[in-house]
Coordinates of C-alpha atoms in Angstrom, one line a residue:
M1 CA -76.3 -57.5 -59.4
A2 CA -74.5 -54.3 -60.3
D3 CA -73.8 -53.5 -63.9
Q4 CA -70.3 -52.5 -64.8
A5 CA -69.4 -51.0 -68.2
Q6 CA -66.0 -49.3 -68.5
R7 CA -65.7 -46.9 -65.6
R8 CA -69.4 -46.6 -64.8
W9 CA -71.1 -48.6 -62.1
R10 CA -74.8 -48.8 -61.6
A11 CA -77.0 -50.4 -58.8
A12 CA -80.5 -50.0 -57.5
C13 CA -81.3 -47.6 -54.7
P14 CA -81.9 -49.8 -51.5
N15 CA -84.8 -47.5 -50.6
C16 CA -86.8 -47.1 -53.8
G17 CA -85.2 -49.3 -56.3
A18 CA -84.5 -46.6 -58.7
P19 CA -81.1 -46.8 -60.7
V20 CA -78.2 -45.0 -59.1
E21 CA -75.1 -44.6 -61.3
F22 CA -71.5 -43.9 -60.4
A23 CA -69.2 -42.5 -63.0
S24 CA -66.1 -42.9 -61.0
A25 CA -64.8 -45.7 -58.8
A26 CA -63.4 -43.1 -56.4
S27 CA -66.9 -41.9 -55.5
A28 CA -68.2 -43.2 -52.3
S29 CA -71.6 -41.6 -52.0
A30 CA -74.6 -40.5 -54.0
V31 CA -78.0 -39.0 -53.6
C32 CA -80.8 -40.9 -55.2
G33 CA -82.5 -38.6 -57.7
F34 CA -85.9 -40.1 -57.0
C35 CA -86.3 -40.6 -53.2
R36 CA -83.5 -38.2 -52.2
S37 CA -81.8 -41.0 -50.0
T38 CA -78.2 -40.4 -49.2
L39 CA -76.3 -43.5 -50.1
L40 CA -73.0 -45.0 -49.1
R41 CA -71.1 -47.3 -51.6
D42 CA -69.0 -50.1 -50.1
G43 CA -67.7 -52.3 -53.0
D44 CA -70.8 -53.6 -54.8
T45 CA -73.1 -52.7 -52.1
L46 CA -75.2 -49.5 -51.6
S47 CA -76.7 -48.7 -48.1
Q48 CA -79.0 -45.8 -47.1
I49 CA -77.4 -43.6 -44.4
G50 CA -79.7 -40.6 -44.5
Q51 CA -82.1 -38.4 -46.3
S52 CA -81.1 -35.2 -48.3
A53 CA -83.4 -32.2 -48.5
E54 CA -84.7 -31.1 -51.9
I55 CA -82.3 -28.9 -53.9
F56 CA -83.5 -25.3 -53.6
E57 CA -83.7 -23.2 -56.8
D58 CA -80.6 -21.0 -56.9
Y59 CA -80.7 -19.8 -60.6
S60 CA -77.3 -21.3 -61.3
P61 CA -76.5 -21.9 -65.0
L62 CA -74.7 -25.2 -64.1
Q63 CA -76.4 -28.5 -63.8
L64 CA -75.5 -32.2 -63.6
G65 CA -74.2 -33.5 -66.8
A66 CA -72.6 -30.2 -68.0
T67 CA -69.1 -30.6 -69.4
G68 CA -66.0 -28.3 -69.8
R69 CA -62.3 -28.1 -70.2
W70 CA -59.6 -26.8 -67.7
M71 CA -55.8 -26.9 -68.1
G72 CA -56.2 -29.1 -71.2
S73 CA -58.4 -31.8 -69.5
G74 CA -62.0 -32.3 -70.0
F75 CA -64.5 -32.8 -67.1
A76 CA -68.1 -33.4 -66.3
V77 CA -70.3 -32.0 -63.5
V78 CA -71.5 -35.1 -61.5
G79 CA -72.6 -33.8 -58.2
R80 CA -73.5 -30.8 -56.1
V81 CA -73.6 -29.8 -52.4
Q82 CA -75.5 -26.7 -51.2
R83 CA -74.0 -25.2 -48.1
G84 CA -74.9 -22.2 -46.0
S85 CA -73.6 -20.1 -43.0
E86 CA -73.9 -16.6 -41.6
L87 CA -72.1 -15.4 -44.7
G88 CA -74.8 -16.8 -47.0
N89 CA -75.4 -19.7 -49.2
W90 CA -73.2 -21.3 -51.9
N91 CA -72.8 -24.2 -54.3
E92 CA -69.9 -26.7 -54.5
W93 CA -70.1 -28.6 -57.8
H94 CA -68.2 -32.0 -57.9
L95 CA -66.2 -32.3 -61.1
L96 CA -65.0 -35.6 -62.7
F97 CA -62.0 -35.3 -65.0
D98 CA -61.4 -37.5 -68.0
A99 CA -59.0 -40.4 -67.9
G100 CA -55.4 -39.5 -67.2
G101 CA -54.1 -36.2 -65.7
D102 CA -56.4 -35.2 -62.8
A103 CA -58.9 -38.1 -63.3
A104 CA -58.0 -39.7 -60.0
R105 CA -58.3 -36.4 -58.1
V106 CA -61.5 -35.0 -56.6
A107 CA -62.3 -31.6 -58.0
W108 CA -64.8 -28.9 -57.0
L109 CA -66.1 -25.7 -58.7
S110 CA -67.3 -23.4 -55.9
E111 CA -68.7 -19.9 -55.6
D112 CA -66.5 -17.3 -53.9
N113 CA -67.6 -13.7 -53.4
G114 CA -69.3 -13.3 -56.7
H115 CA -66.7 -15.4 -58.5
F116 CA -65.8 -19.1 -59.0
V117 CA -62.9 -21.1 -57.7
L118 CA -61.8 -24.5 -59.1
S119 CA -60.1 -26.6 -56.5
L120 CA -58.4 -30.0 -56.4
E121 CA -58.3 -32.1 -53.2
A122 CA -54.8 -33.2 -52.2
P123 CA -53.4 -35.3 -49.4
L124 CA -52.3 -33.5 -46.3
G125 CA -49.2 -35.1 -44.7
E126 CA -49.5 -33.1 -41.4
T127 CA -52.1 -32.4 -38.9
P128 CA -53.5 -28.8 -39.2
P129 CA -54.2 -26.6 -36.2
S130 CA -57.5 -27.4 -34.5
D131 CA -58.5 -23.8 -34.0
P132 CA -57.2 -21.4 -36.8
Q133 CA -58.0 -17.8 -36.1
V134 CA -59.3 -15.3 -38.8
G135 CA -56.7 -12.9 -40.0
L136 CA -53.7 -14.7 -38.7
P137 CA -50.9 -16.4 -40.8
L138 CA -50.7 -20.2 -41.1
T139 CA -48.0 -22.4 -42.5
L140 CA -49.6 -25.5 -44.1
A141 CA -48.5 -27.9 -46.9
G142 CA -45.2 -26.1 -47.2
Q143 CA -46.8 -22.7 -47.9
R144 CA -47.6 -19.6 -46.0
W145 CA -51.3 -18.7 -45.8
Q146 CA -53.6 -16.1 -44.4
V147 CA -56.8 -17.4 -42.6
A148 CA -59.6 -15.7 -44.5
A149 CA -62.7 -17.2 -43.0
V150 CA -63.7 -19.7 -40.3
V151 CA -67.4 -20.7 -40.5
Q152 CA -69.8 -23.3 -39.3
A153 CA -71.2 -24.5 -42.7
A154 CA -74.7 -26.1 -42.7
L155 CA -75.7 -28.7 -45.2
R156 CA -78.7 -27.4 -47.2
A157 CA -79.0 -30.2 -49.7
A158 CA -77.0 -32.4 -52.1
E159 CA -77.5 -34.3 -55.4
G160 CA -75.7 -36.6 -57.7
E161 CA -72.3 -38.4 -57.2
L162 CA -70.0 -37.2 -54.5
P163 CA -66.6 -38.4 -53.2
R164 CA -68.0 -38.9 -49.6
P165 CA -71.3 -38.5 -47.7
P166 CA -72.0 -34.7 -47.4
R167 CA -72.0 -33.4 -43.8
A168 CA -72.3 -30.1 -42.0
G169 CA -69.2 -28.9 -40.2
R170 CA -66.5 -26.3 -39.8
I171 CA -64.7 -24.9 -42.9
V172 CA -61.6 -22.8 -42.8
E173 CA -60.7 -20.9 -45.9
L174 CA -57.1 -19.9 -46.5
R175 CA -55.5 -17.5 -49.1
N176 CA -51.9 -16.9 -50.1
A177 CA -49.7 -14.4 -52.2
Q178 CA -49.9 -16.7 -55.2
D179 CA -53.6 -16.0 -55.7
E180 CA -54.5 -19.5 -54.4
V181 CA -57.4 -20.5 -52.1
G182 CA -56.9 -23.3 -49.6
S183 CA -59.8 -25.0 -47.8
L184 CA -59.9 -27.3 -44.8
E185 CA -63.2 -29.2 -44.2
Y186 CA -63.1 -30.5 -40.6
R187 CA -64.8 -33.8 -40.1
D188 CA -65.4 -35.7 -36.9
D189 CA -64.5 -39.1 -38.2
A190 CA -61.2 -38.3 -40.0
L191 CA -58.5 -35.8 -40.8
P192 CA -59.7 -32.5 -42.4
V193 CA -60.3 -32.6 -46.2
W194 CA -57.6 -30.4 -47.8
S195 CA -58.1 -28.7 -51.2
V196 CA -56.3 -26.0 -53.2
G197 CA -57.6 -23.9 -56.0
R198 CA -57.6 -20.7 -58.1
A199 CA -60.2 -18.3 -59.3
V200 CA -61.7 -19.1 -62.8
A201 CA -64.1 -17.4 -65.2
L202 CA -66.9 -19.6 -66.4
A203 CA -66.3 -18.3 -69.9
D204 CA -62.8 -19.8 -69.9
L205 CA -64.0 -23.3 -69.0
A206 CA -65.6 -24.0 -72.4
L207 CA -68.8 -25.3 -70.6
Q208 CA -71.4 -27.2 -72.6
G209 CA -74.8 -28.6 -71.5
L210 CA -75.7 -25.6 -69.3
R211 CA -79.3 -25.0 -68.4
T212 CA -80.9 -23.2 -71.4
T213 CA -84.4 -22.9 -72.9
A214 CA -85.5 -23.8 -76.4
D215 CA -84.5 -20.3 -77.5
G216 CA -81.0 -20.6 -76.1
E217 CA -81.7 -18.4 -73.1
S218 CA -80.3 -19.5 -69.8
V219 CA -82.9 -21.4 -67.7
A220 CA -81.5 -19.7 -64.7
E221 CA -82.2 -16.2 -66.2
A222 CA -85.6 -17.2 -67.6
K223 CA -86.8 -18.5 -64.2
F224 CA -85.3 -15.6 -62.4
A225 CA -86.9 -13.0 -64.7
G226 CA -90.4 -14.5 -63.9
R227 CA -89.8 -14.3 -60.2
S228 CA -92.4 -12.1 -58.4
I229 CA -91.4 -10.4 -55.1
A230 CA -93.3 -7.7 -53.3
C231 CA -91.5 -5.2 -51.2
P232 CA -92.4 -6.1 -47.5
N233 CA -92.4 -2.5 -46.6
C234 CA -94.6 -0.8 -49.2
G235 CA -95.9 -3.6 -51.3
A236 CA -94.3 -2.3 -54.6
P237 CA -93.1 -5.0 -57.0
L238 CA -89.3 -5.7 -56.8
A239 CA -87.6 -6.5 -60.1
P240 CA -84.1 -7.8 -59.4
K241 CA -82.0 -8.0 -62.6
L242 CA -79.2 -10.3 -61.5
S243 CA -79.6 -13.9 -60.2
Q244 CA -76.7 -13.4 -57.9
S245 CA -78.4 -10.7 -55.9
K246 CA -78.9 -11.3 -52.2
S247 CA -80.2 -7.8 -51.3
M248 CA -81.7 -4.9 -53.1
S249 CA -83.3 -1.5 -52.4
C250 CA -87.0 -0.9 -53.3
G251 CA -87.3 1.6 -56.1
Q252 CA -90.3 3.2 -54.4
C253 CA -89.6 3.4 -50.7
Q254 CA -85.9 2.6 -50.8
A255 CA -86.2 -0.1 -48.0
V256 CA -83.3 -2.6 -48.1
V257 CA -84.8 -6.0 -48.8
D258 CA -83.3 -9.5 -48.3
L259 CA -84.0 -11.5 -51.4
P260 CA -84.9 -15.2 -51.4
G261 CA -82.2 -17.5 -52.9
F262 CA -82.0 -21.1 -51.9
E263 CA -85.1 -20.5 -49.8
G264 CA -87.6 -20.2 -52.6
S265 CA -88.5 -19.7 -56.2
G266 CA -91.4 -18.6 -58.3
D267 CA -93.7 -16.2 -56.3
A268 CA -91.2 -16.0 -53.4
K269 CA -91.5 -13.7 -50.4
A270 CA -88.8 -11.5 -49.2
L271 CA -86.8 -12.8 -46.3
G272 CA -86.8 -9.4 -44.4
F273 CA -86.3 -5.8 -44.8
T274 CA -84.9 -2.6 -43.1
P275 CA -86.4 0.7 -43.9
Q276 CA -84.1 3.6 -44.9
S277 CA -84.8 7.3 -45.7
P278 CA -84.8 8.3 -49.3
G279 CA -81.6 10.0 -50.4
L280 CA -80.4 11.9 -53.5
P281 CA -79.6 10.1 -56.7
P282 CA -75.9 9.0 -57.3
L283 CA -73.7 10.9 -59.6
I284 CA -73.6 7.8 -62.0
P285 CA -77.2 6.6 -62.5
L286 CA -78.1 2.9 -61.8
G287 CA -78.2 0.9 -65.0
R288 CA -75.6 3.1 -66.8
T289 CA -72.9 1.2 -68.7
G290 CA -69.3 2.4 -69.3
M291 CA -66.1 1.0 -70.7
L292 CA -63.4 0.5 -68.0
A293 CA -60.2 -1.6 -67.7
P294 CA -59.4 -3.1 -64.3
A295 CA -55.7 -3.6 -63.6
G296 CA -54.3 -6.3 -66.0
S297 CA -57.5 -6.7 -68.0
P298 CA -58.7 -5.2 -71.3
P299 CA -61.5 -2.6 -71.4
Q300 CA -64.9 -4.1 -70.8
A301 CA -68.4 -2.9 -70.5
W302 CA -69.4 -2.5 -66.9
T303 CA -73.0 -1.8 -65.7
V304 CA -73.8 0.1 -62.5
V305 CA -76.0 -2.3 -60.6
G306 CA -75.6 -1.0 -57.0
Y307 CA -74.5 2.0 -55.1
Q308 CA -73.6 2.6 -51.5
E309 CA -72.6 5.6 -49.4
R310 CA -70.1 4.8 -46.7
C311 CA -68.2 6.7 -43.9
D312 CA -65.6 5.9 -41.4
I313 CA -66.3 5.6 -37.6
P314 CA -64.1 8.2 -35.8
E315 CA -62.3 6.8 -32.7
D316 CA -62.5 10.3 -31.1
A317 CA -65.3 12.9 -31.2
D318 CA -62.8 15.5 -32.4
D319 CA -61.7 13.4 -35.4
E320 CA -62.7 14.4 -38.9
Q321 CA -65.2 12.0 -40.5
S322 CA -64.6 10.9 -44.1
F323 CA -67.3 10.0 -46.6
W324 CA -67.1 8.1 -49.9
R325 CA -69.2 6.4 -52.5
E326 CA -68.9 2.9 -54.0
Y327 CA -70.6 1.9 -57.3
L328 CA -71.1 -1.9 -57.7
L329 CA -70.3 -2.8 -61.4
F330 CA -71.2 -6.0 -63.2
N331 CA -70.0 -7.6 -66.4
R332 CA -71.5 -10.9 -67.3
M333 CA -68.2 -12.6 -68.2
A334 CA -65.9 -10.9 -65.7
G335 CA -68.2 -10.8 -62.6
F336 CA -68.2 -7.7 -60.2
A337 CA -66.0 -4.7 -59.6
F338 CA -66.2 -1.5 -57.5
L339 CA -65.8 2.1 -58.7
V340 CA -64.9 4.1 -55.7
D341 CA -65.4 7.9 -55.4
T342 CA -63.6 9.6 -52.5
R343 CA -62.3 13.1 -51.8
E344 CA -58.9 11.9 -52.9
G345 CA -59.9 10.5 -56.3
W346 CA -61.6 7.8 -58.2
S347 CA -60.4 4.1 -58.2
L348 CA -61.5 0.9 -59.8
V349 CA -61.0 -2.3 -57.6
V350 CA -62.0 -5.9 -57.7
T351 CA -62.0 -8.7 -54.9
M352 CA -58.9 -10.7 -54.9
T353 CA -58.5 -14.5 -54.6
G354 CA -55.1 -14.3 -52.9
A355 CA -53.8 -12.4 -49.9
P356 CA -50.7 -10.2 -49.6
T357 CA -47.7 -11.0 -47.5
P358 CA -47.3 -8.8 -44.5
T359 CA -44.1 -6.7 -44.4
R360 CA -42.7 -4.0 -42.1
G361 CA -45.0 -1.1 -42.4
G362 CA -47.3 -2.7 -45.1
V363 CA -47.7 -5.7 -47.3
S364 CA -46.1 -7.2 -50.4
F365 CA -48.1 -8.6 -53.4
K366 CA -46.9 -9.9 -56.8
G367 CA -43.4 -8.3 -56.3
R368 CA -44.7 -4.9 -55.4
E369 CA -44.6 -3.2 -52.0
Y370 CA -47.6 -1.4 -50.5
A371 CA -47.3 0.9 -47.5
Q372 CA -50.2 1.0 -45.0
R373 CA -52.2 4.3 -45.1
W374 CA -54.9 4.0 -42.6
S375 CA -56.8 1.5 -40.5
Y376 CA -60.4 2.3 -39.3
G377 CA -63.9 1.2 -38.8
A378 CA -66.5 1.8 -41.5
K379 CA -70.2 1.6 -42.1
T380 CA -72.6 2.0 -45.0
T381 CA -75.1 4.9 -44.6
H382 CA -77.2 4.4 -47.7
V383 CA -77.7 1.9 -50.5
L384 CA -79.4 1.8 -53.9
G385 CA -79.7 -1.1 -56.4
E386 CA -78.7 -4.7 -56.1
F387 CA -75.9 -6.5 -54.2
Y388 CA -74.5 -10.0 -54.4
W389 CA -74.1 -10.1 -50.6
P390 CA -76.8 -9.7 -48.0
V391 CA -76.7 -6.1 -46.9
R392 CA -77.3 -5.7 -43.2
L393 CA -78.0 -2.4 -41.5
D394 CA -76.0 -1.4 -38.4
D395 CA -73.2 -3.9 -39.1
R396 CA -69.6 -2.6 -38.9
V397 CA -66.4 -3.6 -40.8
Q398 CA -62.8 -3.0 -40.1
V399 CA -60.8 -1.6 -43.0
T400 CA -57.0 -1.2 -43.7
D401 CA -55.9 0.7 -46.8
Y402 CA -52.6 0.3 -48.5
A403 CA -51.0 2.0 -51.6
S404 CA -48.0 1.6 -53.8
A405 CA -45.1 4.1 -53.7
D406 CA -46.6 6.1 -56.6
G407 CA -50.0 6.0 -55.2
R408 CA -51.6 4.5 -58.3
L409 CA -52.1 0.9 -57.2
L410 CA -54.3 0.2 -54.1
L411 CA -55.0 -2.7 -51.8
S412 CA -57.7 -2.9 -49.1
R413 CA -58.4 -5.4 -46.3
E414 CA -61.9 -5.7 -44.8
Q415 CA -62.7 -7.9 -41.8
Q416 CA -66.2 -8.5 -40.6
G417 CA -66.9 -11.3 -38.1
P418 CA -65.5 -14.6 -39.4
E419 CA -64.3 -13.4 -42.8
V420 CA -61.4 -11.3 -44.2
T421 CA -61.7 -10.0 -47.8
W422 CA -58.9 -8.4 -49.9
S423 CA -59.5 -6.2 -52.9
G424 CA -57.1 -4.4 -55.3
G425 CA -57.1 -1.9 -58.0
Q426 CA -55.8 1.3 -59.4
T427 CA -56.7 5.0 -59.4
L428 CA -58.6 6.5 -62.4
P429 CA -58.4 10.1 -63.7
A430 CA -61.8 11.8 -63.1
E431 CA -62.0 12.6 -66.8
A432 CA -61.9 8.9 -67.6
V433 CA -64.9 8.1 -65.4
Q434 CA -66.8 11.0 -66.8
K435 CA -66.1 10.0 -70.4
A436 CA -66.7 6.3 -69.7
F437 CA -70.2 6.8 -68.5
G438 CA -71.1 9.7 -70.7
L439 CA -71.8 12.1 -67.8
S440 CA -72.4 15.8 -68.3
A441 CA -72.2 16.9 -64.5
P442 CA -70.0 19.8 -63.7
A443 CA -66.3 18.9 -63.8
A444 CA -65.9 20.0 -60.2
Q445 CA -68.0 17.0 -59.1
F446 CA -65.4 14.6 -60.7
S447 CA -62.2 16.3 -59.8
R448 CA -60.3 14.9 -56.8
D449 CA -56.7 15.2 -55.5
V450 CA -55.3 11.8 -56.6
S451 CA -51.9 12.7 -55.3
A452 CA -53.3 12.1 -51.8
F453 CA -53.1 8.5 -52.4
K454 CA -49.2 8.6 -52.4
N455 CA -47.5 7.0 -49.5
S456 CA -44.4 9.1 -49.1
G457 CA -44.8 10.7 -45.7
G458 CA -48.2 9.2 -45.1
T459 CA -48.6 10.5 -41.6
L460 CA -47.1 13.8 -42.6
L461 CA -49.5 14.1 -45.5
R462 CA -52.5 13.5 -43.3
N463 CA -51.2 16.2 -40.9
I464 CA -50.8 18.6 -43.8
V465 CA -54.3 17.8 -45.0
I466 CA -55.7 18.4 -41.6
G467 CA -53.8 21.7 -41.2
L468 CA -55.0 22.9 -44.6
F469 CA -58.6 21.9 -43.5
L470 CA -58.2 24.0 -40.3
I471 CA -57.0 26.9 -42.4
V472 CA -60.0 26.7 -44.7
V473 CA -62.3 26.5 -41.6
L474 CA -60.7 29.6 -40.2
F475 CA -61.1 31.3 -43.6
A476 CA -64.8 30.3 -43.6
L477 CA -65.4 31.7 -40.2
L478 CA -63.9 35.0 -41.3
R479 CA -66.4 35.0 -44.1
A480 CA -69.4 34.1 -41.9
C481 CA -71.4 36.8 -43.6
A482 CA -71.2 35.0 -46.9
S483 CA -74.4 33.6 -48.5
D484 CA -73.1 30.0 -48.5
D485 CA -70.7 28.8 -45.6
C486 CA -70.4 25.4 -47.3
Q487 CA -69.2 26.7 -50.7
R488 CA -66.0 24.6 -50.4
Y489 CA -68.0 21.4 -50.2
K490 CA -70.3 22.4 -53.0
D491 CA -67.2 23.2 -55.2
S492 CA -65.4 20.0 -54.3
F493 CA -68.2 17.4 -54.3
G494 CA -71.2 19.0 -55.9
E495 CA -74.5 20.5 -54.8
N496 CA -76.1 17.1 -54.4
S497 CA -73.3 15.5 -52.4
N498 CA -73.7 14.2 -48.9
E499 CA -70.8 16.3 -47.7
Y500 CA -72.5 19.5 -48.9
R501 CA -75.9 18.5 -47.6
Q502 CA -74.5 17.6 -44.2
C503 CA -72.7 20.9 -44.0
R504 CA -75.8 22.8 -44.9
A505 CA -77.9 20.9 -42.4
S506 CA -75.2 21.4 -39.6
S507 CA -74.9 25.2 -40.5
R508 CA -78.6 25.6 -39.8
G509 CA -78.1 24.0 -36.4
S510 CA -74.9 24.1 -34.4
G511 CA -72.7 25.4 -37.2
T512 CA -70.4 22.4 -36.9
Y513 CA -69.9 19.9 -39.8
I514 CA -70.9 16.4 -38.7
G515 CA -71.1 13.1 -40.6
N516 CA -73.9 10.9 -41.5
S517 CA -75.6 8.8 -38.8
G518 CA -77.0 5.3 -38.8
G519 CA -76.8 2.8 -41.7
S520 CA -75.1 -0.6 -42.0
Y521 CA -72.7 -2.9 -43.7
G522 CA -73.2 -6.7 -43.4
G523 CA -73.3 -10.1 -44.9
Y524 CA -70.4 -10.9 -47.2
S525 CA -67.5 -8.5 -47.1
S526 CA -68.1 -6.7 -50.3
G527 CA -64.4 -6.2 -50.9
G528 CA -65.0 -2.8 -52.3
G529 CA -62.4 -1.4 -49.9
G530 CA -62.7 1.6 -47.7
H531 CA -60.4 4.0 -49.5
K532 CA -60.8 6.6 -46.7

């Protein structure tokens, strides 16, 4: 006989006899914590319908039994599903709210590009399209959405109490101009499961009962700090500092290494690597912390954890190639941000939960118009440090940049394979960057023409820039006898910059300035933005 006390319901596992408890009458499935049987509840009867794999260590601070509050209602973490796809692996935590309010609704706390999204399932009174296409608009549940991702999600493992038996299948992610995330989970035996959510910060959920040691340290961090990984290229020990990291460069040989996540713990082995030639150190050293304020947020301490050098992919051999640098920043409470250094200026951007609304000649987001600047292919040519997405060499991404009328606010759209990622931010004065990180490099290495971000006459502006560039080239040819034909790159970007190095290398050869070759960009779209 099953025991019933208040809302809880308990019965014996039909496979091993261990007790299995349901905290909600709405939950129809559970995974036995002893034998890993996947169970289906039908009234007062439990039946075994499958076997779940063991939960892989993912260094998450969450665990079953943790509690928190959201929008004035308390909740408990009662279940988890681990999924994976070509975009990586992620957790979906099943939340059970207190009586009243959202108690009868199924809620999830899921990972999203280095952040978290809290979603509530809702009835869908219409049949969604059977084959949504990435990047296209879609009207659903009375709202206009953009299709952000279409993936075949594998089921890695599950535990605890769940609203239905977990399964692999196709998941379509939608985003809208209200900063909402919609999700369609297609199932063979029923209509797609529909949920809508928003980005949340774990610090704002008043979480209790997280995984901690006796000293109060996060269990996730404690286990992660003890993880031993050898570089598969040179054998040097790798010491990742963030539990979210999916890739990192070796400090000795600079090979790009895929780090184990769900696939292992303890003395884990790297999942693979790609060698890359050593490069010059970035302008802002890895590990340096500075106070910066993303748009709409107070100043916070951001630490440089990753660095990537990127370039566009010219459509024509005669096109000028652009280069820029992106510093991946991390704040324990706020997540990740990108500090972007281009010839036009510095900018600070973060990945967005929502998606702008397309307009004639650009997009609209939160009541502000943004004009399209450029659209181009891009790739990464060099990386250092750690990244929350799996970096892949030789992958390409399509970028479209937008800017507000005054050029101070920026949006960027990146598409790679089955995923579209939006990021947004604002330009920063070079002096602010230099002061924030306590840098003493020459001012010329920080100064950029921020006015080039302005939209007015975007095509005309580019033609003017190209014309000025040709004039400079002509002037340089007239001074061919000078000791350094690349002085303009040295003055603009610094002696250690890629632009200056490439110019010097080319001057020794054909005398023509060429861009970096090789490199990659892959895995999750970083959302850093091209900012060409």
